[in-house]
Amino acid sequence: MTSSTNLQASDLAGQLQALATQLGVSRWDLGASCSTDTSVQVDRGEAKQLKGAQRSSITVRAWNSDGLVGITSTSDLSSAGLARALAGAGEASRYGNPDDTPGFSPLATAPLAQLEQPISEPRGILELLGTLKLAEAELLSCHPAISTVPYNGLAQRNSQRLYLNSEGACREQQLSTASLYLYALAEEAGRKPRSSGAVRLAYGAEQLDVAGCVEEAAERTIKHLDYAPITTGRYTCVFSPEAFLDLIGAFSGLFNARAVLDGVSLSQRDSLGSQLAVPFLSIHDNGLHPGNIGAASFDGEGTPVARLPLLEGGILRHFLHSEATARAFGVAPTGHAGLGAKVSVGPHWFEIGPAGSSDEQTGARGLDRFSQEGIVWIDSLSALHAGVKASQGSFSLPFDGWLIQGGEARSIEAATVAGDIRAVLKGLVGFEGEAKVTPDGVCPLVWVDGLSITGNA
Amino acid sequence: MLATPSPSLTGAHAGDSLDLRWRERLETVLAAGAAAGASLVEVFLESTDHIGLLAEQERITNVSPAFGRGAGLRVFLGDRDGFVSTNDLSEAGLLQALDQALGMLGLSRSSLGSHAFAGLASMRDHGASKESWLQHCPGLDESTARLLKATALLDRHGDHLQARRGSYARDWQEVLVAASDGTFARDIRLHQSVGINALAADGDHRASLGRRYGSSGRPDDLRHWDAEASAIDLCSSARSMLYADYVEAGNYPVVLANRFGGVIFHEACGHLLETTQVERGTTPFADQVGETIAHEAVTAVDEGLSDGAFGSLSMDDEGMEPQRTVLIENGVLQRFISDRAGELRTGHARTGSGRRQSHNFAAASRMRNTFIAAGPHSPEQLIGSVDRGLYCKSMGGGSVGPTGQFNFAVEEGYLIEDGKLGKPVKGATLIGEAKEVMPRISMCANDLELAAGFCGSVSGSIFVTVGQPHIKVDSITVGGR
């Protein structure tokens, strides 16, 4: 299989400019991507699914003579497809919103950060299959109760993305990534099945930490084998880095200027500078962190991605912006935009941790979840799409985790954790341990007081 | 009223249809795959045309057209398979994809195979009567006007509404399926959905609610949508929920309302009756055909035939016509939902349920219109039988985990006290396991209704219908504060 590098920026720009001239469109921009993917899944030593894909897509925006913008997307990269897309965008611009018209980012030609992203040559699919079969076999051999690994996959992608506009902006990024996930199912006689897993990302299949993934999946699954129900009540909870990052991600509307302007965020325009959280919590969005495998160097509008302080010492410092929201707030775009007629805004990768090293900047020191009684250690949250009411601030989420008593952690049979994100941010007790790099960000264990746990004891 | 849409935004496919002209190219590909030793080769061709609209307050804020073409090629060798998708529909592009799929199974076009290909059968054209559907859908002027009217109606009927949204999506899809067993079938699908959402806020009190309606094969459906009734219904719910207290956690008897209440059966039990789960070993019901798995009050059906329902289809994505599949009858498990690969690997006969989001996915056994059948009771009888419990009028989303445990957010709930509906409560989550909860569905009412939804799973996001009458679950864990 060849890597997918078949988008030619200059050709596309030339083609689109010629079409735009023909159609009388003087202002346009374009986002394009193409990728070549291969992936494998296995089932008890046999190939379950082998997949390959060549994908391409283009999104074109066109501004009409009234300054309104329209958009059309297509997977048809032929000349006819491009022509139809541009004509469609022109037509859609008749319905553009005069109150909120996106423009070109003033930073679409600003220098980009240089990212260390080695490009790996894709491995043959049968080689991927062999690697995954071995990983599955190793995981199955870790404990007699692990009977299957029902959810697993090893995938690799070589991709390219572009941003071009009629004022000469030309962004391009090529990337290779690989991922491995192993989710095991374990069952002991007379007891309910239990499951857990692990994920690894890398810039190529050969760099994946397969052994680490197997070890973590086994360890987490085995730790859930001995379970007991938990009594409903209020508990001090310790969130794993992954769980806390998931929670903050689900409520990232707090930091989202688009959501603020739309009236669906818990924050308002004048919330900047207000104390949103305990004074020892800081949150940055940093898509450029070296731990962010597959980081984008520019957003959908061509704006460079950069590190942005969101909460410093618990105080709300900045919102995430597109070009249009930044203009509405009188600030510069932050590199968090998609590409659309109404441009979406979203975070890249969070850095969460203490605000500094002094006592007031760290919260409680020396926290050790095994040294206290009745602590709920939340390993992973589920069903965030259903259990989070982002515009209300409330959440009620199933979780996998452990109840710590007598210095021992015992898996909780089935439970939900419920609360309000504003109360969580102001109810942090402190952090435990070193920050851990995960696929969604970097964060230590986070202690939160007084959350409602519903169990079935 | 018929729209007079422009060609660029409404399917400029004239003369470019996926039809009999593709026969020769497809036969070339299928013959090459069979000659290489594949036991079956299947090609799925797709052409799509989508429009998404968003209205917020008094403005149209997003118009997002999209169109595209692609192919998915699947090659079987025994019960193993390789799948490749591509946007290149030229003969060379399809053969390149075939080579890649063959290579996954250790085959190549230079190898000598033993599987003969006798050519494609006559094309079964389910799309012939649907050619004009796209042109009969509302144009942009009409559909944007409908959405703006809906957000205005929310304003008229609502209190404390901080944000009002209306959304509309029209998905047109033309598909052609060809396989080396002679299968050759074409279809045109049209799905439309419209939704309204509101965020009510008063001081620290907030409530966000939504409604969504959807249909298949009905170009006029947006015109017939009763936006005022929908707005009144949503605003009434928002009014109730804005000042609602949080529900107290515990185990309660629960009455689930009809229509979208069926999402729990879909997620908690329906997925466990797909052959993909049998293959994975993740369903507790794998060996229980003929055994009682639910209360005798429960009969459950999955079908693709209801006129205009979101999950209905003339043929599945493997070219098979759909059926009415009784899954559970009076509590006894009858059969599984199966596709081509599921039949090969589990022995459960195909049910016309091989479905996929697009050419980028291999088809898998998926639900269509799935519902619990009506029972003999009135909804009032169900509520009247509960001393202290929870009435779930409207469900949010949910999920089911790999061990069969499910959880669902209750969007609009009310306490039941002494057999009567009491005060509204928020923040409830229903938690349980299908195996434990199915025997506790003790009463079904006589008011079966269906509701449109989207289901995400192994072969992507697809259009489905969920449904049920009001049902009573004797006891379930309710997460709350």
PDB file of N, CA and C in Angstrom, chain A residues 297-356:
ATOM      1  N   SER A 297      -1.113  21.239  13.274  1.00  0.00           N
ATOM      2  CA  SER A 297      -0.338  22.471  13.428  1.00  0.00           C
ATOM      3  C   SER A 297      -1.171  23.701  13.090  1.00  0.00           C
ATOM      4  N   PHE A 298      -2.310  23.510  12.402  1.00  0.00           N
ATOM      5  CA  PHE A 298      -3.202  24.640  12.105  1.00  0.00           C
ATOM      6  C   PHE A 298      -4.633  24.140  12.182  1.00  0.00           C
ATOM      7  N   ASP A 299      -5.545  25.081  12.429  1.00  0.00           N
ATOM      8  CA  ASP A 299      -6.951  24.668  12.563  1.00  0.00           C
ATOM      9  C   ASP A 299      -7.658  24.724  11.213  1.00  0.00           C
ATOM     10  N   GLY A 300      -8.955  24.575  11.216  1.00  0.00           N
ATOM     11  CA  GLY A 300      -9.721  24.501   9.970  1.00  0.00           C
ATOM     12  C   GLY A 300      -9.692  25.774   9.164  1.00  0.00           C
ATOM     13  N   GLU A 301      -9.358  26.896   9.782  1.00  0.00           N
ATOM     14  CA  GLU A 301      -9.272  28.169   9.083  1.00  0.00           C
ATOM     15  C   GLU A 301      -7.828  28.570   8.786  1.00  0.00           C
ATOM     16  N   GLY A 302      -6.899  27.661   9.066  1.00  0.00           N
ATOM     17  CA  GLY A 302      -5.489  27.940   8.788  1.00  0.00           C
ATOM     18  C   GLY A 302      -4.763  28.651   9.914  1.00  0.00           C
ATOM     19  N   THR A 303      -5.438  28.937  11.014  1.00  0.00           N
ATOM     20  CA  THR A 303      -4.797  29.616  12.142  1.00  0.00           C
ATOM     21  C   THR A 303      -3.849  28.650  12.859  1.00  0.00           C
ATOM     22  N   PRO A 304      -2.648  29.117  13.194  1.00  0.00           N
ATOM     23  CA  PRO A 304      -1.719  28.217  13.908  1.00  0.00           C
ATOM     24  C   PRO A 304      -2.289  27.782  15.246  1.00  0.00           C
ATOM     25  N   VAL A 305      -2.064  26.523  15.585  1.00  0.00           N
ATOM     26  CA  VAL A 305      -2.425  26.004  16.910  1.00  0.00           C
ATOM     27  C   VAL A 305      -1.365  26.466  17.901  1.00  0.00           C
ATOM     28  N   ALA A 306      -1.820  26.870  19.077  1.00  0.00           N
ATOM     29  CA  ALA A 306      -0.867  27.345  20.094  1.00  0.00           C
ATOM     30  C   ALA A 306      -1.379  26.990  21.482  1.00  0.00           C
ATOM     31  N   ARG A 307      -0.505  27.070  22.461  1.00  0.00           N
ATOM     32  CA  ARG A 307      -0.899  26.803  23.857  1.00  0.00           C
ATOM     33  C   ARG A 307      -1.696  27.996  24.370  1.00  0.00           C
ATOM     34  N   LEU A 308      -2.828  27.695  25.035  1.00  0.00           N
ATOM     35  CA  LEU A 308      -3.717  28.767  25.484  1.00  0.00           C
ATOM     36  C   LEU A 308      -4.122  28.530  26.937  1.00  0.00           C
ATOM     37  N   PRO A 309      -3.850  29.494  27.830  1.00  0.00           N
ATOM     38  CA  PRO A 309      -4.323  29.330  29.206  1.00  0.00           C
ATOM     39  C   PRO A 309      -5.843  29.520  29.270  1.00  0.00           C
ATOM     40  N   LEU A 310      -6.532  28.562  29.859  1.00  0.00           N
ATOM     41  CA  LEU A 310      -7.985  28.676  30.025  1.00  0.00           C
ATOM     42  C   LEU A 310      -8.304  29.071  31.470  1.00  0.00           C
ATOM     43  N   LEU A 311      -7.827  28.278  32.404  1.00  0.00           N
ATOM     44  CA  LEU A 311      -7.940  28.611  33.826  1.00  0.00           C
ATOM     45  C   LEU A 311      -6.533  28.752  34.388  1.00  0.00           C
ATOM     46  N   GLU A 312      -6.290  29.851  35.049  1.00  0.00           N
ATOM     47  CA  GLU A 312      -5.018  30.021  35.767  1.00  0.00           C
ATOM     48  C   GLU A 312      -5.362  30.357  37.209  1.00  0.00           C
ATOM     49  N   GLY A 313      -4.911  29.528  38.120  1.00  0.00           N
ATOM     50  CA  GLY A 313      -5.277  29.732  39.519  1.00  0.00           C
ATOM     51  C   GLY A 313      -6.788  29.753  39.704  1.00  0.00           C
ATOM     52  N   GLY A 314      -7.475  28.977  38.913  1.00  0.00           N
ATOM     53  CA  GLY A 314      -8.925  28.885  39.011  1.00  0.00           C
ATOM     54  C   GLY A 314      -9.666  30.020  38.333  1.00  0.00           C
ATOM     55  N   ILE A 315      -8.937  31.000  37.796  1.00  0.00           N
ATOM     56  CA  ILE A 315      -9.573  32.163  37.157  1.00  0.00           C
ATOM     57  C   ILE A 315      -9.665  31.943  35.646  1.00  0.00           C
ATOM     58  N   LEU A 316     -10.845  32.213  35.100  1.00  0.00           N
ATOM     59  CA  LEU A 316     -11.054  32.035  33.662  1.00  0.00           C
ATOM     60  C   LEU A 316     -10.289  33.123  32.909  1.00  0.00           C
ATOM     61  N   ARG A 317      -9.314  32.713  32.089  1.00  0.00           N
ATOM     62  CA  ARG A 317      -8.442  33.683  31.418  1.00  0.00           C
ATOM     63  C   ARG A 317      -8.788  33.894  29.948  1.00  0.00           C
ATOM     64  N   HIS A 318      -9.100  32.823  29.242  1.00  0.00           N
ATOM     65  CA  HIS A 318      -9.331  32.946  27.798  1.00  0.00           C
ATOM     66  C   HIS A 318     -10.427  31.989  27.357  1.00  0.00           C
ATOM     67  N   PHE A 319     -11.049  32.323  26.239  1.00  0.00           N
ATOM     68  CA  PHE A 319     -11.943  31.391  25.552  1.00  0.00           C
ATOM     69  C   PHE A 319     -11.238  30.836  24.319  1.00  0.00           C
ATOM     70  N   LEU A 320     -11.725  29.685  23.862  1.00  0.00           N
ATOM     71  CA  LEU A 320     -11.287  29.115  22.584  1.00  0.00           C
ATOM     72  C   LEU A 320     -12.030  29.849  21.466  1.00  0.00           C
ATOM     73  N   HIS A 321     -11.298  30.196  20.389  1.00  0.00           N
ATOM     74  CA  HIS A 321     -11.912  31.042  19.364  1.00  0.00           C
ATOM     75  C   HIS A 321     -11.697  30.532  17.948  1.00  0.00           C
ATOM     76  N   SER A 322     -12.647  30.874  17.107  1.00  0.00           N
ATOM     77  CA  SER A 322     -12.475  30.845  15.653  1.00  0.00           C
ATOM     78  C   SER A 322     -12.211  32.287  15.214  1.00  0.00           C
ATOM     79  N   GLU A 323     -12.108  32.477  13.919  1.00  0.00           N
ATOM     80  CA  GLU A 323     -11.929  33.856  13.425  1.00  0.00           C
ATOM     81  C   GLU A 323     -13.138  34.705  13.788  1.00  0.00           C
ATOM     82  N   ALA A 324     -14.358  34.152  13.567  1.00  0.00           N
ATOM     83  CA  ALA A 324     -15.569  34.963  13.764  1.00  0.00           C
ATOM     84  C   ALA A 324     -15.787  35.278  15.243  1.00  0.00           C
ATOM     85  N   THR A 325     -15.596  34.301  16.109  1.00  0.00           N
ATOM     86  CA  THR A 325     -15.833  34.566  17.538  1.00  0.00           C
ATOM     87  C   THR A 325     -14.758  35.513  18.070  1.00  0.00           C
ATOM     88  N   ALA A 326     -13.531  35.348  17.569  1.00  0.00           N
ATOM     89  CA  ALA A 326     -12.457  36.249  18.010  1.00  0.00           C
ATOM     90  C   ALA A 326     -12.786  37.689  17.622  1.00  0.00           C
ATOM     91  N   ARG A 327     -13.299  37.845  16.408  1.00  0.00           N
ATOM     92  CA  ARG A 327     -13.680  39.191  15.952  1.00  0.00           C
ATOM     93  C   ARG A 327     -14.778  39.754  16.863  1.00  0.00           C
ATOM     94  N   ALA A 328     -15.734  38.907  17.222  1.00  0.00           N
ATOM     95  CA  ALA A 328     -16.828  39.367  18.082  1.00  0.00           C
ATOM     96  C   ALA A 328     -16.326  39.768  19.473  1.00  0.00           C
ATOM     97  N   PHE A 329     -15.251  39.134  19.915  1.00  0.00           N
ATOM     98  CA  PHE A 329     -14.695  39.443  21.244  1.00  0.00           C
ATOM     99  C   PHE A 329     -13.558  40.470  21.173  1.00  0.00           C
ATOM    100  N   GLY A 330     -13.157  40.841  19.962  1.00  0.00           N
ATOM    101  CA  GLY A 330     -12.057  41.801  19.815  1.00  0.00           C
ATOM    102  C   GLY A 330     -10.706  41.234  20.197  1.00  0.00           C
ATOM    103  N   VAL A 331     -10.516  39.935  19.920  1.00  0.00           N
ATOM    104  CA  VAL A 331      -9.215  39.306  20.205  1.00  0.00           C
ATOM    105  C   VAL A 331      -8.730  38.571  18.954  1.00  0.00           C
ATOM    106  N   ALA A 332      -7.589  37.926  19.051  1.00  0.00           N
ATOM    107  CA  ALA A 332      -7.055  37.173  17.908  1.00  0.00           C
ATOM    108  C   ALA A 332      -7.597  35.741  17.942  1.00  0.00           C
ATOM    109  N   PRO A 333      -7.780  35.121  16.759  1.00  0.00           N
ATOM    110  CA  PRO A 333      -8.172  33.702  16.730  1.00  0.00           C
ATOM    111  C   PRO A 333      -7.136  32.856  17.476  1.00  0.00           C
ATOM    112  N   THR A 334      -7.597  31.763  18.097  1.00  0.00           N
ATOM    113  CA  THR A 334      -6.696  30.970  18.940  1.00  0.00           C
ATOM    114  C   THR A 334      -6.290  29.644  18.304  1.00  0.00           C
ATOM    115  N   GLY A 335      -6.836  29.343  17.119  1.00  0.00           N
ATOM    116  CA  GLY A 335      -6.452  28.080  16.473  1.00  0.00           C
ATOM    117  C   GLY A 335      -7.315  26.910  16.886  1.00  0.00           C
ATOM    118  N   HIS A 336      -8.607  27.167  17.157  1.00  0.00           N
ATOM    119  CA  HIS A 336      -9.503  26.087  17.605  1.00  0.00           C
ATOM    120  C   HIS A 336     -10.736  25.960  16.719  1.00  0.00           C
ATOM    121  N   ALA A 337     -10.628  26.423  15.468  1.00  0.00           N
ATOM    122  CA  ALA A 337     -11.804  26.462  14.589  1.00  0.00           C
ATOM    123  C   ALA A 337     -11.906  25.227  13.715  1.00  0.00           C
ATOM    124  N   GLY A 338     -13.131  24.913  13.330  1.00  0.00           N
ATOM    125  CA  GLY A 338     -13.376  23.974  12.243  1.00  0.00           C
ATOM    126  C   GLY A 338     -13.487  24.792  10.962  1.00  0.00           C
ATOM    127  N   LEU A 339     -14.229  24.273   9.986  1.00  0.00           N
ATOM    128  CA  LEU A 339     -14.450  25.025   8.742  1.00  0.00           C
ATOM    129  C   LEU A 339     -15.922  24.877   8.408  1.00  0.00           C
ATOM    130  N   GLY A 340     -16.619  25.998   8.358  1.00  0.00           N
ATOM    131  CA  GLY A 340     -18.044  25.900   8.076  1.00  0.00           C
ATOM    132  C   GLY A 340     -18.627  27.253   7.785  1.00  0.00           C
ATOM    133  N   ALA A 341     -19.930  27.269   7.471  1.00  0.00           N
ATOM    134  CA  ALA A 341     -20.638  28.531   7.325  1.00  0.00           C
ATOM    135  C   ALA A 341     -20.839  29.107   8.723  1.00  0.00           C
ATOM    136  N   LYS A 342     -21.188  28.236   9.650  1.00  0.00           N
ATOM    137  CA  LYS A 342     -21.121  28.579  11.066  1.00  0.00           C
ATOM    138  C   LYS A 342     -19.956  27.761  11.609  1.00  0.00           C
ATOM    139  N   VAL A 343     -18.911  28.423  12.003  1.00  0.00           N
ATOM    140  CA  VAL A 343     -17.663  27.707  12.310  1.00  0.00           C
ATOM    141  C   VAL A 343     -17.710  27.159  13.740  1.00  0.00           C
ATOM    142  N   SER A 344     -17.485  25.863  13.862  1.00  0.00           N
ATOM    143  CA  SER A 344     -17.451  25.244  15.185  1.00  0.00           C
ATOM    144  C   SER A 344     -16.120  25.554  15.861  1.00  0.00           C
ATOM    145  N   VAL A 345     -16.110  25.445  17.178  1.00  0.00           N
ATOM    146  CA  VAL A 345     -14.906  25.704  17.971  1.00  0.00           C
ATOM    147  C   VAL A 345     -14.749  24.549  18.956  1.00  0.00           C
ATOM    148  N   GLY A 346     -13.528  24.079  19.143  1.00  0.00           N
ATOM    149  CA  GLY A 346     -13.336  22.978  20.089  1.00  0.00           C
ATOM    150  C   GLY A 346     -11.906  22.893  20.574  1.00  0.00           C
ATOM    151  N   PRO A 347     -11.703  22.229  21.706  1.00  0.00           N
ATOM    152  CA  PRO A 347     -10.362  22.118  22.273  1.00  0.00           C
ATOM    153  C   PRO A 347      -9.525  21.060  21.531  1.00  0.00           C
ATOM    154  N   HIS A 348      -8.209  21.107  21.741  1.00  0.00           N
ATOM    155  CA  HIS A 348      -7.310  20.102  21.158  1.00  0.00           C
ATOM    156  C   HIS A 348      -6.884  19.073  22.202  1.00  0.00           C
ATOM    157  N   TRP A 349      -6.262  19.524  23.271  1.00  0.00           N
ATOM    158  CA  TRP A 349      -5.573  18.603  24.190  1.00  0.00           C
ATOM    159  C   TRP A 349      -5.296  19.384  25.474  1.00  0.00           C
ATOM    160  N   PHE A 350      -5.792  18.869  26.573  1.00  0.00           N
ATOM    161  CA  PHE A 350      -5.725  19.640  27.821  1.00  0.00           C
ATOM    162  C   PHE A 350      -4.471  19.334  28.650  1.00  0.00           C
ATOM    163  N   GLU A 351      -3.948  20.373  29.265  1.00  0.00           N
ATOM    164  CA  GLU A 351      -2.949  20.220  30.335  1.00  0.00           C
ATOM    165  C   GLU A 351      -3.647  20.651  31.627  1.00  0.00           C
ATOM    166  N   ILE A 352      -3.785  19.734  32.562  1.00  0.00           N
ATOM    167  CA  ILE A 352      -4.487  20.026  33.814  1.00  0.00           C
ATOM    168  C   ILE A 352      -3.549  19.739  34.978  1.00  0.00           C
ATOM    169  N   GLY A 353      -3.529  20.640  35.921  1.00  0.00           N
ATOM    170  CA  GLY A 353      -2.654  20.401  37.070  1.00  0.00           C
ATOM    171  C   GLY A 353      -2.662  21.563  38.033  1.00  0.00           C
ATOM    172  N   PRO A 354      -1.758  21.539  38.996  1.00  0.00           N
ATOM    173  CA  PRO A 354      -1.687  22.625  39.978  1.00  0.00           C
ATOM    174  C   PRO A 354      -1.255  23.935  39.329  1.00  0.00           C
ATOM    175  N   ALA A 355      -1.646  25.037  39.993  1.00  0.00           N
ATOM    176  CA  ALA A 355      -1.354  26.355  39.431  1.00  0.00           C
ATOM    177  C   ALA A 355       0.098  26.749  39.623  1.00  0.00           C
ATOM    178  N   GLY A 356       0.785  26.115  40.546  1.00  0.00           N
ATOM    179  CA  GLY A 356       2.184  26.452  40.807  1.00  0.00           C
ATOM    180  C   GLY A 356       2.729  25.524  41.866  1.00  0.00           C
TER     181      GLY A 356
END
